[in-house]
Amino acid sequence: MTSARHARSRLIVTVDALRLALAESSDLLGFTLGGTIDEETAAAAEADGVPRKFLDFCRVLNGVGCGPSVQLFSLWEAEEHQFYCEPVVDSPLPLSPEKLYCVGMIQEAPVYLDRAGGDVLGALEEGPDWPDAERFDQLAPSVEAFFLERLVDPAEYQRLALIDDELVEYDDWLKLLRRAGLSG
């Protein structure tokens, strides 16, 4: 439990730093960081089958658009994207709404939360051809870890977003990470 509590407090500190940097950065896109969901909303969503591990993340950060090709959904956006969990004809992927919950998109490929274990999964290397992938890759052990280790890490984000070195200085998410003191 100590490790989960540490990750949650690290998430809160990181999101607070990002929110402060965004508030002081009128030149950056305002839709980058979502708000939070309240306990009543979370309880209703959990009763409707939304995984608690995703709701715990949304209590701190209800969606984040890191750029045009990298997004973790808000609760409402996620609810609209659950069709990505449905089986796809001729796809070898184990798609199932009972096993997966779609929590985001990267390069036109869905990002999933494994309902049983809480792992974040995806077939990102395939991009828009993700149904043709042979298997899902584990992207992180949790939504919090995915955000902190992949999206807040400038090098990992740059790799996921397919940003070449010449465009690094123009990417708003990377600018926000630098201004928040999170760029290493």
Coordinates of N, CA and C in Angstrom, one line a residue:
M1 N 0.8 -1.2 0.0 CA 0.0 0.0 0.0 C 0.9 1.3 0.0
T2 N 2.0 1.2 0.6 CA 2.9 2.3 0.7 C 3.3 2.8 -0.7
S3 N 3.6 1.8 -1.6 CA 4.0 2.2 -3.0 C 2.8 2.8 -3.7
A4 N 1.6 2.3 -3.5 CA 0.4 2.9 -4.2 C 0.2 4.3 -3.7
R5 N 0.3 4.5 -2.4 CA 0.2 5.8 -1.8 C 1.2 6.8 -2.3
H6 N 2.5 6.3 -2.4 CA 3.6 7.2 -2.9 C 3.3 7.6 -4.4
A7 N 2.8 6.6 -5.2 CA 2.5 6.9 -6.6 C 1.4 8.0 -6.7
R8 N 0.3 7.8 -5.8 CA -0.8 8.8 -5.8 C -0.3 10.1 -5.4
S9 N 0.5 10.2 -4.4 CA 1.0 11.6 -3.9 C 1.9 12.1 -5.0
R10 N 2.7 11.3 -5.7 CA 3.6 11.8 -6.8 C 2.7 12.3 -7.9
L11 N 1.6 11.6 -8.2 CA 0.7 12.0 -9.2 C 0.1 13.4 -8.9
I12 N -0.4 13.6 -7.7 CA -1.0 14.8 -7.2 C 0.0 16.0 -7.3
V13 N 1.3 15.7 -6.9 CA 2.3 16.8 -6.9 C 2.6 17.1 -8.4
T14 N 2.7 16.1 -9.2 CA 3.0 16.4 -10.7 C 1.9 17.1 -11.3
V15 N 0.6 16.7 -11.1 CA -0.5 17.4 -11.7 C -0.6 18.8 -11.2
D16 N -0.4 19.0 -9.9 CA -0.4 20.4 -9.4 C 0.7 21.3 -10.1
A17 N 1.9 20.7 -10.3 CA 2.9 21.5 -10.9 C 2.5 21.8 -12.4
L18 N 1.9 20.9 -13.1 CA 1.5 21.1 -14.4 C 0.4 22.1 -14.5
R19 N -0.6 22.1 -13.5 CA -1.7 23.0 -13.5 C -1.1 24.5 -13.3
L20 N -0.2 24.6 -12.3 CA 0.4 25.9 -12.0 C 1.1 26.4 -13.3
A21 N 1.9 25.6 -13.9 CA 2.7 26.0 -15.1 C 1.7 26.4 -16.2
L22 N 0.6 25.7 -16.4 CA -0.4 26.0 -17.4 C -1.1 27.3 -17.1
A23 N -1.4 27.6 -15.8 CA -2.1 28.8 -15.4 C -1.2 30.0 -15.7
E24 N 0.1 29.8 -15.7 CA 1.1 30.9 -15.9 C 1.5 30.9 -17.4
S25 N 0.9 30.1 -18.2 CA 1.4 30.0 -19.6 C 0.2 30.3 -20.6
S26 N -0.1 31.5 -20.8 CA -1.2 31.9 -21.7 C -1.0 31.5 -23.1
D27 N 0.3 31.2 -23.5 CA 0.6 30.9 -24.9 C 0.4 29.4 -25.2
L28 N 0.1 28.6 -24.2 CA -0.1 27.2 -24.4 C -1.6 26.9 -24.5
L29 N -1.9 25.8 -25.1 CA -3.3 25.4 -25.3 C -3.9 25.1 -23.9
G30 N -5.1 25.7 -23.7 CA -5.8 25.6 -22.4 C -6.5 24.2 -22.2
F31 N -6.7 23.4 -23.2 CA -7.4 22.2 -23.1 C -6.5 21.0 -22.7
T32 N -5.2 21.3 -22.4 CA -4.3 20.2 -22.2 C -4.6 19.4 -20.9
L33 N -5.0 20.0 -19.8 CA -5.3 19.3 -18.6 C -6.8 19.3 -18.3
G34 N -7.4 18.2 -18.0 CA -8.8 18.1 -17.5 C -8.9 18.5 -16.0
G35 N -10.1 18.5 -15.5 CA -10.3 18.8 -14.1 C -10.2 17.6 -13.3
T36 N -11.2 17.4 -12.4 CA -11.2 16.2 -11.6 C -12.7 15.8 -11.5
I37 N -12.9 14.6 -11.1 CA -14.3 14.1 -10.9 C -14.6 14.1 -9.3
D38 N -15.8 14.3 -8.9 CA -16.1 14.2 -7.5 C -16.5 12.8 -7.1
E39 N -16.7 12.6 -5.8 CA -17.0 11.2 -5.3 C -18.3 10.7 -5.8
E40 N -19.3 11.6 -5.9 CA -20.6 11.2 -6.4 C -20.6 10.7 -7.9
T41 N -19.9 11.5 -8.7 CA -19.7 11.1 -10.1 C -18.9 9.7 -10.2
A42 N -17.9 9.6 -9.4 CA -17.1 8.4 -9.4 C -17.9 7.2 -8.9
A43 N -18.7 7.4 -7.9 CA -19.6 6.3 -7.4 C -20.6 5.8 -8.5
A44 N -21.2 6.8 -9.1 CA -22.2 6.5 -10.2 C -21.5 5.8 -11.4
A45 N -20.3 6.2 -11.7 CA -19.6 5.6 -12.8 C -19.1 4.2 -12.5
E46 N -18.7 4.0 -11.2 CA -18.3 2.7 -10.8 C -19.5 1.7 -10.8
A47 N -20.6 2.2 -10.4 CA -21.9 1.4 -10.5 C -22.2 1.0 -11.9
D48 N -21.8 1.9 -12.9 CA -22.1 1.6 -14.3 C -21.0 0.7 -14.9
G49 N -20.0 0.3 -14.1 CA -19.0 -0.6 -14.6 C -17.6 0.0 -15.0
V50 N -17.4 1.3 -14.7 CA -16.1 1.9 -15.0 C -15.2 1.4 -13.9
P51 N -14.0 0.9 -14.4 CA -13.0 0.4 -13.4 C -12.6 1.5 -12.4
R52 N -12.5 1.0 -11.1 CA -12.1 1.9 -10.0 C -10.7 2.5 -10.3
K53 N -9.8 1.7 -10.9 CA -8.4 2.2 -11.1 C -8.4 3.4 -12.0
F54 N -9.3 3.4 -13.0 CA -9.4 4.6 -13.9 C -10.0 5.7 -13.2
L55 N -11.1 5.5 -12.4 CA -11.7 6.5 -11.6 C -10.8 7.2 -10.6
D56 N -9.9 6.4 -10.0 CA -8.9 6.9 -9.1 C -8.1 8.0 -9.8
F57 N -7.6 7.6 -11.0 CA -6.9 8.6 -11.8 C -7.7 9.8 -12.1
C58 N -8.9 9.7 -12.5 CA -9.8 10.8 -12.8 C -10.1 11.7 -11.6
R59 N -10.0 11.2 -10.4 CA -10.2 12.0 -9.2 C -9.1 13.0 -9.1
V60 N -7.9 12.7 -9.7 CA -6.8 13.7 -9.7 C -6.7 14.4 -11.0
L61 N -6.9 13.7 -12.1 CA -6.7 14.3 -13.4 C -7.8 13.6 -14.4
N62 N -8.8 14.3 -14.7 CA -9.9 13.8 -15.5 C -9.6 14.1 -17.0
G63 N -8.6 13.4 -17.5 CA -8.3 13.6 -18.9 C -7.1 14.5 -19.1
V64 N -6.3 14.1 -20.1 CA -5.1 15.0 -20.5 C -4.9 14.8 -22.0
G65 N -4.8 15.9 -22.7 CA -4.5 15.9 -24.1 C -3.0 16.4 -24.2
C66 N -2.1 15.5 -24.4 CA -0.7 15.9 -24.5 C -0.3 16.5 -25.8
G67 N -1.1 16.2 -26.8 CA -0.8 16.7 -28.1 C -1.9 16.1 -29.0
P68 N -1.8 16.4 -30.3 CA -2.9 15.9 -31.2 C -2.9 14.4 -31.3
S69 N -1.8 13.7 -31.0 CA -1.8 12.3 -31.2 C -1.7 11.5 -29.9
V70 N -1.7 12.1 -28.7 CA -1.5 11.4 -27.4 C -2.5 12.0 -26.4
Q71 N -3.4 11.1 -26.0 CA -4.5 11.5 -25.1 C -4.9 10.4 -24.1
L72 N -5.0 10.8 -22.8 CA -5.7 9.9 -21.9 C -7.1 10.6 -21.7
F73 N -8.1 9.8 -21.8 CA -9.5 10.3 -21.8 C -10.0 10.8 -20.5
S74 N -10.9 11.7 -20.5 CA -11.7 12.1 -19.3 C -12.7 10.9 -19.2
L75 N -13.4 10.9 -18.1 CA -14.4 9.9 -17.8 C -15.4 9.9 -19.0
W76 N -15.9 11.1 -19.4 CA -16.9 11.2 -20.4 C -16.4 10.8 -21.7
E77 N -15.2 11.1 -22.1 CA -14.6 10.7 -23.3 C -14.4 9.2 -23.4
A78 N -14.0 8.6 -22.2 CA -13.8 7.2 -22.2 C -15.1 6.4 -22.4
E79 N -16.2 6.9 -21.8 CA -17.5 6.3 -22.0 C -17.8 6.2 -23.5
E80 N -17.5 7.3 -24.2 CA -17.8 7.3 -25.7 C -16.9 6.5 -26.5
H81 N -15.8 6.0 -26.0 CA -14.8 5.2 -26.8 C -14.7 3.7 -26.4
Q82 N -15.7 3.2 -25.7 CA -15.7 1.8 -25.3 C -15.9 0.9 -26.5
F83 N -16.4 1.4 -27.6 CA -16.5 0.5 -28.8 C -15.2 -0.1 -29.2
Y84 N -14.1 0.5 -28.8 CA -12.7 0.0 -29.1 C -12.5 -1.3 -28.4
C85 N -13.3 -1.7 -27.4 CA -13.1 -2.9 -26.6 C -13.8 -4.1 -27.3
E86 N -14.7 -3.8 -28.2 CA -15.5 -4.8 -28.9 C -14.6 -5.7 -29.9
P87 N -14.8 -7.0 -30.0 CA -14.0 -7.8 -30.9 C -14.0 -7.2 -32.3
V88 N -12.9 -7.4 -33.0 CA -12.8 -7.0 -34.4 C -12.6 -8.2 -35.2
V89 N -13.4 -8.3 -36.3 CA -13.3 -9.5 -37.2 C -11.8 -9.7 -37.7
D90 N -11.3 -10.9 -37.6 CA -10.0 -11.3 -38.0 C -8.9 -10.7 -37.2
S91 N -9.1 -10.1 -36.1 CA -8.1 -9.5 -35.3 C -7.7 -10.6 -34.3
P92 N -6.4 -10.8 -34.1 CA -5.9 -11.8 -33.1 C -5.9 -11.3 -31.7
L93 N -6.2 -10.0 -31.5 CA -6.2 -9.4 -30.2 C -7.4 -9.8 -29.3
P94 N -7.1 -10.0 -28.0 CA -8.2 -10.5 -27.1 C -9.1 -9.4 -26.7
L95 N -9.9 -8.8 -27.6 CA -10.7 -7.7 -27.3 C -12.0 -8.2 -26.6
S96 N -12.4 -7.5 -25.6 CA -13.5 -7.8 -24.8 C -13.9 -6.7 -23.8
P97 N -15.1 -6.2 -23.8 CA -15.5 -5.1 -22.9 C -15.5 -5.6 -21.4
E98 N -15.6 -6.9 -21.2 CA -15.6 -7.5 -19.9 C -14.1 -7.5 -19.3
K99 N -13.1 -7.5 -20.2 CA -11.7 -7.6 -19.8 C -11.0 -6.3 -20.0
L100 N -11.4 -5.4 -20.9 CA -10.7 -4.2 -21.2 C -11.6 -2.9 -21.0
Y101 N -10.9 -1.8 -20.8 CA -11.6 -0.5 -20.7 C -10.7 0.5 -21.4
C102 N -11.2 1.1 -22.5 CA -10.4 2.0 -23.3 C -10.2 3.3 -22.5
V103 N -9.0 3.7 -22.3 CA -8.7 4.9 -21.5 C -8.0 6.0 -22.3
G104 N -7.6 5.8 -23.5 CA -6.9 6.8 -24.3 C -6.6 6.4 -25.7
M105 N -5.9 7.2 -26.4 CA -5.5 7.0 -27.8 C -4.1 7.5 -28.0
I106 N -3.3 6.8 -28.7 CA -1.9 7.3 -29.1 C -1.7 6.8 -30.5
Q107 N -1.5 7.8 -31.4 CA -1.2 7.5 -32.8 C -2.4 6.7 -33.4
E108 N -3.6 7.0 -33.1 CA -4.8 6.4 -33.6 C -4.9 4.9 -33.1
A109 N -4.2 4.5 -32.1 CA -4.3 3.2 -31.5 C -4.9 3.4 -30.1
P110 N -5.9 2.6 -29.7 CA -6.5 2.7 -28.4 C -5.5 2.2 -27.3
V111 N -5.6 2.8 -26.1 CA -4.9 2.5 -24.9 C -5.9 1.9 -24.0
Y112 N -5.6 0.7 -23.4 CA -6.6 0.0 -22.6 C -6.1 -0.1 -21.1
L113 N -7.1 -0.2 -20.3 CA -6.9 -0.6 -18.9 C -7.4 -2.1 -18.8
D114 N -6.5 -3.0 -18.3 CA -6.9 -4.4 -18.1 C -7.7 -4.4 -16.8
R115 N -9.0 -4.7 -16.9 CA -9.9 -4.6 -15.8 C -9.5 -5.5 -14.6
A116 N -8.9 -6.7 -14.9 CA -8.5 -7.6 -13.8 C -7.2 -7.1 -13.1
G117 N -6.2 -6.8 -13.8 CA -4.9 -6.5 -13.2 C -4.6 -5.0 -13.0
G118 N -5.2 -4.2 -13.8 CA -4.9 -2.8 -13.8 C -3.8 -2.3 -14.7
D119 N -3.2 -3.2 -15.5 CA -2.1 -2.9 -16.4 C -2.7 -2.0 -17.5
V120 N -1.9 -1.1 -18.0 CA -2.2 -0.3 -19.2 C -1.6 -1.1 -20.4
L121 N -2.4 -1.4 -21.4 CA -2.1 -2.2 -22.6 C -2.3 -1.4 -23.9
G122 N -1.6 -1.8 -24.9 CA -1.8 -1.2 -26.2 C -1.0 -1.9 -27.3
A123 N -1.3 -1.6 -28.5 CA -0.5 -2.1 -29.7 C -0.1 -0.9 -30.4
L124 N 0.6 0.0 -29.8 CA 1.0 1.3 -30.3 C 1.8 1.3 -31.5
E125 N 2.7 0.3 -31.6 CA 3.6 0.3 -32.8 C 2.8 0.1 -34.1
E126 N 1.6 -0.4 -34.0 CA 0.8 -0.6 -35.2 C 0.0 0.7 -35.6
G127 N -0.1 1.6 -34.7 CA -0.8 2.9 -35.0 C -2.3 2.5 -35.5
P128 N -2.7 3.1 -36.6 CA -4.1 2.9 -37.0 C -4.4 1.5 -37.4
D129 N -3.4 0.7 -37.6 CA -3.6 -0.7 -38.0 C -3.5 -1.6 -36.8
W130 N -3.8 -1.1 -35.6 CA -3.7 -1.8 -34.3 C -4.5 -3.1 -34.3
P131 N -5.6 -3.3 -35.0 CA -6.3 -4.6 -35.0 C -5.5 -5.7 -35.5
D132 N -4.5 -5.4 -36.4 CA -3.7 -6.4 -37.0 C -2.5 -6.9 -36.1
A133 N -2.3 -6.3 -34.9 CA -1.3 -6.7 -34.0 C -1.5 -8.1 -33.5
E134 N -0.4 -8.7 -33.2 CA -0.5 -10.1 -32.7 C -0.9 -10.2 -31.2
R135 N -0.5 -9.1 -30.5 CA -0.7 -9.1 -29.1 C -0.7 -7.7 -28.6
F136 N -1.1 -7.5 -27.3 CA -1.0 -6.2 -26.7 C 0.4 -6.2 -26.0
D137 N 0.9 -5.0 -25.8 CA 2.1 -4.8 -25.0 C 1.7 -4.2 -23.7
Q138 N 2.4 -4.5 -22.6 CA 2.1 -3.8 -21.4 C 2.8 -2.5 -21.5
L139 N 2.1 -1.4 -21.4 CA 2.7 -0.1 -21.4 C 3.0 0.5 -20.1
A140 N 2.4 0.0 -19.0 CA 2.6 0.4 -17.7 C 1.8 -0.4 -16.7
P141 N 2.2 -0.5 -15.4 CA 1.4 -1.3 -14.5 C 0.1 -0.6 -14.0
S142 N -0.1 0.6 -14.3 CA -1.3 1.3 -13.9 C -1.4 2.6 -14.7
V143 N -2.6 3.2 -14.7 CA -2.8 4.5 -15.4 C -1.9 5.6 -14.8
E144 N -1.8 5.6 -13.5 CA -0.9 6.6 -12.9 C 0.5 6.4 -13.4
A145 N 1.0 5.2 -13.4 CA 2.4 4.9 -13.8 C 2.5 5.3 -15.3
F146 N 1.5 5.0 -16.1 CA 1.6 5.3 -17.5 C 1.7 6.9 -17.7
F147 N 0.9 7.6 -17.0 CA 1.0 9.0 -17.0 C 2.4 9.5 -16.6
L148 N 2.8 9.1 -15.4 CA 4.1 9.6 -14.8 C 5.3 9.1 -15.5
E149 N 5.3 7.9 -16.0 CA 6.5 7.3 -16.6 C 6.6 7.4 -18.1
R150 N 5.5 7.6 -18.7 CA 5.5 7.7 -20.2 C 5.1 9.0 -20.7
L151 N 4.1 9.7 -20.1 CA 3.7 11.0 -20.7 C 4.4 12.2 -20.0
V152 N 4.8 12.1 -18.8 CA 5.5 13.2 -18.1 C 7.0 13.1 -18.3
D153 N 7.5 12.0 -18.8 CA 8.9 11.8 -19.2 C 9.1 12.3 -20.6
P154 N 9.8 13.4 -20.7 CA 9.9 14.1 -22.1 C 10.4 13.1 -23.2
A155 N 11.4 12.3 -22.9 CA 11.9 11.4 -23.9 C 10.9 10.3 -24.3
E156 N 10.2 9.8 -23.3 CA 9.1 8.8 -23.6 C 8.0 9.4 -24.4
Y157 N 7.5 10.6 -23.9 CA 6.5 11.3 -24.6 C 6.9 11.6 -26.1
Q158 N 8.1 12.1 -26.3 CA 8.6 12.4 -27.6 C 8.5 11.2 -28.5
R159 N 8.9 10.0 -27.9 CA 8.9 8.7 -28.7 C 7.4 8.3 -29.0
L160 N 6.5 8.4 -28.0 CA 5.1 8.0 -28.2 C 4.4 9.0 -29.2
A161 N 4.7 10.2 -29.1 CA 4.1 11.2 -30.0 C 4.7 11.3 -31.4
L162 N 5.8 10.6 -31.6 CA 6.6 10.6 -32.8 C 7.0 12.0 -33.2
I163 N 7.6 12.7 -32.2 CA 8.1 14.1 -32.4 C 9.5 14.0 -32.8
D164 N 9.9 14.5 -34.0 CA 11.3 14.5 -34.3 C 12.1 15.6 -33.6
D165 N 13.4 15.5 -33.6 CA 14.2 16.5 -32.8 C 14.0 17.9 -33.3
E166 N 13.7 18.1 -34.5 CA 13.5 19.5 -35.1 C 12.2 20.1 -34.6
L167 N 11.3 19.3 -34.1 CA 10.0 19.9 -33.7 C 9.8 20.0 -32.1
V168 N 10.8 19.5 -31.4 CA 10.7 19.4 -29.9 C 10.4 20.8 -29.3
E169 N 11.1 21.8 -29.8 CA 10.9 23.1 -29.2 C 9.5 23.7 -29.4
Y170 N 8.7 23.2 -30.4 CA 7.4 23.7 -30.7 C 6.3 22.9 -30.1
D171 N 6.5 21.8 -29.4 CA 5.5 21.0 -28.9 C 5.0 21.6 -27.5
D172 N 3.7 21.9 -27.4 CA 3.2 22.5 -26.2 C 3.3 21.6 -25.0
W173 N 3.1 20.3 -25.1 CA 3.2 19.5 -23.9 C 4.7 19.5 -23.4
L174 N 5.6 19.4 -24.3 CA 7.0 19.5 -23.8 C 7.4 20.8 -23.2
K175 N 6.8 21.9 -23.8 CA 7.0 23.2 -23.2 C 6.4 23.3 -21.8
L176 N 5.2 22.7 -21.6 CA 4.5 22.6 -20.3 C 5.4 21.8 -19.3
L177 N 5.9 20.7 -19.7 CA 6.7 19.9 -18.8 C 8.0 20.7 -18.4
R178 N 8.6 21.4 -19.3 CA 9.8 22.3 -18.9 C 9.4 23.3 -17.9
R179 N 8.3 24.0 -18.2 CA 7.8 25.1 -17.3 C 7.4 24.6 -16.0
A180 N 7.0 23.4 -15.9 CA 6.6 22.8 -14.6 C 7.8 22.2 -13.9
G181 N 9.0 22.3 -14.5 CA 10.2 21.7 -13.9 C 10.2 20.2 -13.9
L182 N 9.5 19.6 -14.9 CA 9.4 18.1 -15.0 C 10.2 17.6 -16.2
S183 N 11.1 18.3 -16.7 CA 11.8 17.8 -17.9 C 13.2 17.3 -17.6
G184 N 13.4 16.8 -16.4 CA 14.7 16.2 -16.1 C 15.7 17.0 -15.6

